[in-house]
PDB file of C-alpha atoms and ligand atoms in Angstrom:
ATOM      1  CA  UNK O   1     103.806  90.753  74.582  1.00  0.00           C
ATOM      2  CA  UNK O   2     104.003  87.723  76.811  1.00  0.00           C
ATOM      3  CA  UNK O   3     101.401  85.978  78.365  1.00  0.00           C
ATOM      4  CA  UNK O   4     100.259  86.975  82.385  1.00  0.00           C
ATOM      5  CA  UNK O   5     102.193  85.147  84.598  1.00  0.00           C
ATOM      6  CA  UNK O   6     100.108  84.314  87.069  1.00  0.00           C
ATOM      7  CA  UNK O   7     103.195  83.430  89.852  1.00  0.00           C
ATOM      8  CA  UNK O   8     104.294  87.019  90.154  1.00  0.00           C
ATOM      9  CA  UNK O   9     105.179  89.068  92.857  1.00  0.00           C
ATOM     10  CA  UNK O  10     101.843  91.333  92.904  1.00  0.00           C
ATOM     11  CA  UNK O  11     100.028  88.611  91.865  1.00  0.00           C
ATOM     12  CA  UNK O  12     101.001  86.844  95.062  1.00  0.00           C
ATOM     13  CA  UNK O  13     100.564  90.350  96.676  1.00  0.00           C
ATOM     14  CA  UNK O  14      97.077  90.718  95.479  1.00  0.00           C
ATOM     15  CA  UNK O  15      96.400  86.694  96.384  1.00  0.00           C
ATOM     16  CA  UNK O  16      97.513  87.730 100.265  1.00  0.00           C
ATOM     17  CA  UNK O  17     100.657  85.435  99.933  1.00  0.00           C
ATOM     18  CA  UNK O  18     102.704  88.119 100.268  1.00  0.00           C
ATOM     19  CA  UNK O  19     102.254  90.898 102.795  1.00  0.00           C
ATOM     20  CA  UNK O  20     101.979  94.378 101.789  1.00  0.00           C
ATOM     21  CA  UNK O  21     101.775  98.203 103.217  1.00  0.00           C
ATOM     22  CA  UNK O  22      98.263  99.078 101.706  1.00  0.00           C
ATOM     23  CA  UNK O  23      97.756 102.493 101.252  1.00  0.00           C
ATOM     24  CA  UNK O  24      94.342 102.155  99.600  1.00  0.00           C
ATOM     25  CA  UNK O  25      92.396  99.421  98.066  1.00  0.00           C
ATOM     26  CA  UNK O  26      88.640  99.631  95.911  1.00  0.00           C
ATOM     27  CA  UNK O  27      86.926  96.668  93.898  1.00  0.00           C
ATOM     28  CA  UNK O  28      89.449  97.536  90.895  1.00  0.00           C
ATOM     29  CA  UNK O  29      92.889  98.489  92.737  1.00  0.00           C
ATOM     30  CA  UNK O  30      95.560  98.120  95.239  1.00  0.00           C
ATOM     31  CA  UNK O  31      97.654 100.582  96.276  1.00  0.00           C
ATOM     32  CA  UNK O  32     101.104  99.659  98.512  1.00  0.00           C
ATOM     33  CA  UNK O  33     104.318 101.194 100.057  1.00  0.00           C
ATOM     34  CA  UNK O  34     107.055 100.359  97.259  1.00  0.00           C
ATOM     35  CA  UNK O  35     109.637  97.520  99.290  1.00  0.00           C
ATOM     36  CA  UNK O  36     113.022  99.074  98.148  1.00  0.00           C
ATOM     37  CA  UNK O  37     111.426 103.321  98.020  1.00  0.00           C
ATOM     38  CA  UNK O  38     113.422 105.511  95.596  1.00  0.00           C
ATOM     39  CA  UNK O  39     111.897 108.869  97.281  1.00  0.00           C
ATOM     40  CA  UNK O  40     110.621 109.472 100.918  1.00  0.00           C
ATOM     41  CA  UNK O  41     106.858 108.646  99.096  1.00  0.00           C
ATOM     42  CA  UNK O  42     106.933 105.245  96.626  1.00  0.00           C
ATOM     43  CA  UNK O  43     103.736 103.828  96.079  1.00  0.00           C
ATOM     44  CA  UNK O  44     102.635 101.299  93.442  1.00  0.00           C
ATOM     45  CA  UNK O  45      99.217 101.412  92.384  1.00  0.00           C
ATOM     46  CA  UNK O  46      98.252  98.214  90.688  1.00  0.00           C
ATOM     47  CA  UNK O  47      94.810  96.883  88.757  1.00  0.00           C
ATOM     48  CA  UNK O  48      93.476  93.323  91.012  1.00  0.00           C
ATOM     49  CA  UNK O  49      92.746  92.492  87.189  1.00  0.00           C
ATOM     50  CA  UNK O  50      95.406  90.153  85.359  1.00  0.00           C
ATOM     51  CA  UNK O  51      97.179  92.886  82.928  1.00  0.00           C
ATOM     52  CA  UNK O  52     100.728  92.375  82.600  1.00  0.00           C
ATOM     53  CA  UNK O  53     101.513  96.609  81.517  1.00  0.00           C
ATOM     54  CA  UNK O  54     100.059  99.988  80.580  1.00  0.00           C
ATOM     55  CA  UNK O  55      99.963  98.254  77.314  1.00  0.00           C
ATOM     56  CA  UNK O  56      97.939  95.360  77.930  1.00  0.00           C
ATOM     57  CA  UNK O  57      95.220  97.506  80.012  1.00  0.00           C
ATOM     58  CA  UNK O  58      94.535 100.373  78.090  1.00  0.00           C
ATOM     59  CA  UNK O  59      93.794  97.589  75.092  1.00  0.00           C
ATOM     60  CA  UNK O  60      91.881  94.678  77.163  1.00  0.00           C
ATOM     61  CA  UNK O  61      90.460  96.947  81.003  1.00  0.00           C
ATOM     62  CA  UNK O  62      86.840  98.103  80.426  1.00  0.00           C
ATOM     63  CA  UNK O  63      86.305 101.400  81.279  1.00  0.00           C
ATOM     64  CA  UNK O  64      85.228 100.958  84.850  1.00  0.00           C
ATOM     65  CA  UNK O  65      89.091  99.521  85.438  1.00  0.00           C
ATOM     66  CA  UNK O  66      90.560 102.288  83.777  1.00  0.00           C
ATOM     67  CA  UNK O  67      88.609 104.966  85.881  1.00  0.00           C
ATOM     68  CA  UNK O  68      89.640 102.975  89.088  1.00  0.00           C
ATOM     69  CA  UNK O  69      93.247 103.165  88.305  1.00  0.00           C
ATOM     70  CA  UNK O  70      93.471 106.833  87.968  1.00  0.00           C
ATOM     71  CA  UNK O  71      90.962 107.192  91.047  1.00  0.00           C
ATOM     72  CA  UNK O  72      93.202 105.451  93.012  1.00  0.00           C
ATOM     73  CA  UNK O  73      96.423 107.050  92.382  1.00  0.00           C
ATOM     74  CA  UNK O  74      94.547 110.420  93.028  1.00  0.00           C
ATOM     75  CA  UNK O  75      93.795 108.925  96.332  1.00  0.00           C
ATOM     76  CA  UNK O  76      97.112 107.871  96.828  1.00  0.00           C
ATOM     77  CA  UNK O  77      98.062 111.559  96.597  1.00  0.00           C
ATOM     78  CA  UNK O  78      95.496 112.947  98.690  1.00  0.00           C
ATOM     79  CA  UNK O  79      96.603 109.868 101.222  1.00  0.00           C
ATOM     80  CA  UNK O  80     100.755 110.715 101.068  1.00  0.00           C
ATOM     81  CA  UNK O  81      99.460 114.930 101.239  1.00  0.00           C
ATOM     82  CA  UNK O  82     100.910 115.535  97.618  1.00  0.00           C
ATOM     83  CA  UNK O  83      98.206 117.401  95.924  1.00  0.00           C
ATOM     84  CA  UNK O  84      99.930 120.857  96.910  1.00  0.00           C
ATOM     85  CA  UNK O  85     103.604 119.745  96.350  1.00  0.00           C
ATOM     86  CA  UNK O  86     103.574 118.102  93.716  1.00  0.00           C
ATOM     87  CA  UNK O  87     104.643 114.354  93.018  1.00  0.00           C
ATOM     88  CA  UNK O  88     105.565 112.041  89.685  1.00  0.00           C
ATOM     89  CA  UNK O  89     103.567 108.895  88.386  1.00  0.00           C
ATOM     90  CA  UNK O  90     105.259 106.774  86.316  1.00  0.00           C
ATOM     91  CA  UNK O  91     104.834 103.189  84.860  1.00  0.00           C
ATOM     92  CA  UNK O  92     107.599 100.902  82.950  1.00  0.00           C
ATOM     93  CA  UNK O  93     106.128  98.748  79.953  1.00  0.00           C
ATOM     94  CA  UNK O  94     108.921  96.055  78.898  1.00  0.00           C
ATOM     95  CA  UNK O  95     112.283  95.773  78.739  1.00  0.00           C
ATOM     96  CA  UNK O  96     113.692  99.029  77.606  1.00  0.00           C
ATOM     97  CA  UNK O  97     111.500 100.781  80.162  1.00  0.00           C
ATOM     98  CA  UNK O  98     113.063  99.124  82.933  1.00  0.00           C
ATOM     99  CA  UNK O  99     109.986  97.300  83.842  1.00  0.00           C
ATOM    100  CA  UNK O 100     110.710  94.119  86.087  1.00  0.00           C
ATOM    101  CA  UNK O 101     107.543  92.934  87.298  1.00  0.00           C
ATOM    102  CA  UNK O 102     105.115  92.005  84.564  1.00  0.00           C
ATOM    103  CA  UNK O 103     102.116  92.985  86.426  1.00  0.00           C
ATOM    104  CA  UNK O 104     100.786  96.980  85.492  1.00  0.00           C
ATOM    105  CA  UNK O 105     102.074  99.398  88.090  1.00  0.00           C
ATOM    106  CA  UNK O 106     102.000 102.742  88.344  1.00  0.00           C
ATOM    107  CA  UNK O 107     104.938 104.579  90.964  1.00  0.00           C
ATOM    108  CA  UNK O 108     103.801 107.399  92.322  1.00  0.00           C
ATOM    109  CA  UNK O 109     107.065 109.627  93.939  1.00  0.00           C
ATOM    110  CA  UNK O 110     107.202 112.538  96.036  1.00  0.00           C
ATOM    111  CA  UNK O 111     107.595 114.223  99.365  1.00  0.00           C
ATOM    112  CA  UNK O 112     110.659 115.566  98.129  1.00  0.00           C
ATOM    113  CA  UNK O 113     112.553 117.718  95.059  1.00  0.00           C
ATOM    114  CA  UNK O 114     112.324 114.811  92.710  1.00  0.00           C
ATOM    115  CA  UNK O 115     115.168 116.345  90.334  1.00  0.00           C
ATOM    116  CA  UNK O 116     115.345 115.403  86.679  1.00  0.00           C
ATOM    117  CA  UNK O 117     112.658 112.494  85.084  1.00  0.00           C
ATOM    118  CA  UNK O 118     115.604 110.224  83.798  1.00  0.00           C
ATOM    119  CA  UNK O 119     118.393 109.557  85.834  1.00  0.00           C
TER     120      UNK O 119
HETATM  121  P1  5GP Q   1     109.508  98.146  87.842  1.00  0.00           P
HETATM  122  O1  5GP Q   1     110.988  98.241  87.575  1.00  0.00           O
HETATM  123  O2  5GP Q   1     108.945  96.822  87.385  1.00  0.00           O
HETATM  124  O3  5GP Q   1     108.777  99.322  87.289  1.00  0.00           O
HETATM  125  O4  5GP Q   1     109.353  98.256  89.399  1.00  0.00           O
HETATM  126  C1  5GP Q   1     109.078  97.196  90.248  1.00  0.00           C
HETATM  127  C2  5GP Q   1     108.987  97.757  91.644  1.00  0.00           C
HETATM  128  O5  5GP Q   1     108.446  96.766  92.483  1.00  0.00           O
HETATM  129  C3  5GP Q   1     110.348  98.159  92.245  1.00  0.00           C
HETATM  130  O6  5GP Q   1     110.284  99.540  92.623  1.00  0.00           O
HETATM  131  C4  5GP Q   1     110.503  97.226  93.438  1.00  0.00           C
HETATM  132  O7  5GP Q   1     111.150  97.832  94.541  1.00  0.00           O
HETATM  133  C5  5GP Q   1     109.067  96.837  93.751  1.00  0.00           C
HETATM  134  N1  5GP Q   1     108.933  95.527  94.365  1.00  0.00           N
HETATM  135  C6  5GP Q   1     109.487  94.353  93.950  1.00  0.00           C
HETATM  136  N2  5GP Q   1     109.129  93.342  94.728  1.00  0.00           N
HETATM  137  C7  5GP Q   1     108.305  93.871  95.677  1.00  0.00           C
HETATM  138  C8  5GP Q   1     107.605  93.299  96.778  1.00  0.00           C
HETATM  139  O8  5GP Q   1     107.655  92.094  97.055  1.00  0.00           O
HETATM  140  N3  5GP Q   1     106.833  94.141  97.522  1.00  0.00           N
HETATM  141  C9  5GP Q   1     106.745  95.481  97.237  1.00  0.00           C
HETATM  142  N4  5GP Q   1     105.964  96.217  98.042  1.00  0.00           N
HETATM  143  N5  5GP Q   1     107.386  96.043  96.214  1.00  0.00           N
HETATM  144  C10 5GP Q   1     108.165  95.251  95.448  1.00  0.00           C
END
């Protein structure tokens, strides 16, 4: 795995560089409107900590991280009305998952039939 690379995007998101659409923030997390949305709901909940995937947090976060994380993309839910209707969370770890920011974030999708998980 490479090293965090401190220049990207979220990074500069979570520096205030970079505006964002917050949908909910704690000591531990940001959550934000996706820029380009897939589905009529696209958030991207994100650690503040420097973990470049799911990879690199579940080995290095303590646990207090890794209880924020979920927490928030709960609240994200509860925040976009999902809890009823249902939604998808999803995060891409390196190339063959498609990920293209090397900073851990989880998509959360709904407010919509989201139709089969790979496209
Ligand atoms: P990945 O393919 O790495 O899982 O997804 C990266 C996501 O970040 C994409 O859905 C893309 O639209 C989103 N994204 C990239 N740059 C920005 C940005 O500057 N602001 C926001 N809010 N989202 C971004």
């Amino acid at each position: 795995m490479s090293a965090y690379d401190d220049n990207n995007i979220f990074a500069k998101i979570l520096r205030g560089e970079i505006p964002c659409t917050k949908v909910f923030e704690d000591d531990h997390t940001l959550a934000f409107e996706d820029i380009e949305p897939q589905a009529r709901v696209h958030v991207l909940v994100i650690p503040k900590g420097s973990y470049v995937s799911m990879t690199d947090f579940v080995e290095q976060a303590s646990d207090a991280e890794m209880a924020a994380l979920n927490r928030a993309v709960l609240k994200v839910v509860e925040a976009k009305d999902l809890k009823e209707r249902g939604y998808r969370v999803l995060s891409n770890v390196g190339e063959e998952g498609g990920q293209l920011v090397p900073h851990l974030h989880i998509h959360v999708f709904g407010g919509q039939p989201l139709g089969p998980m790979l496209g």
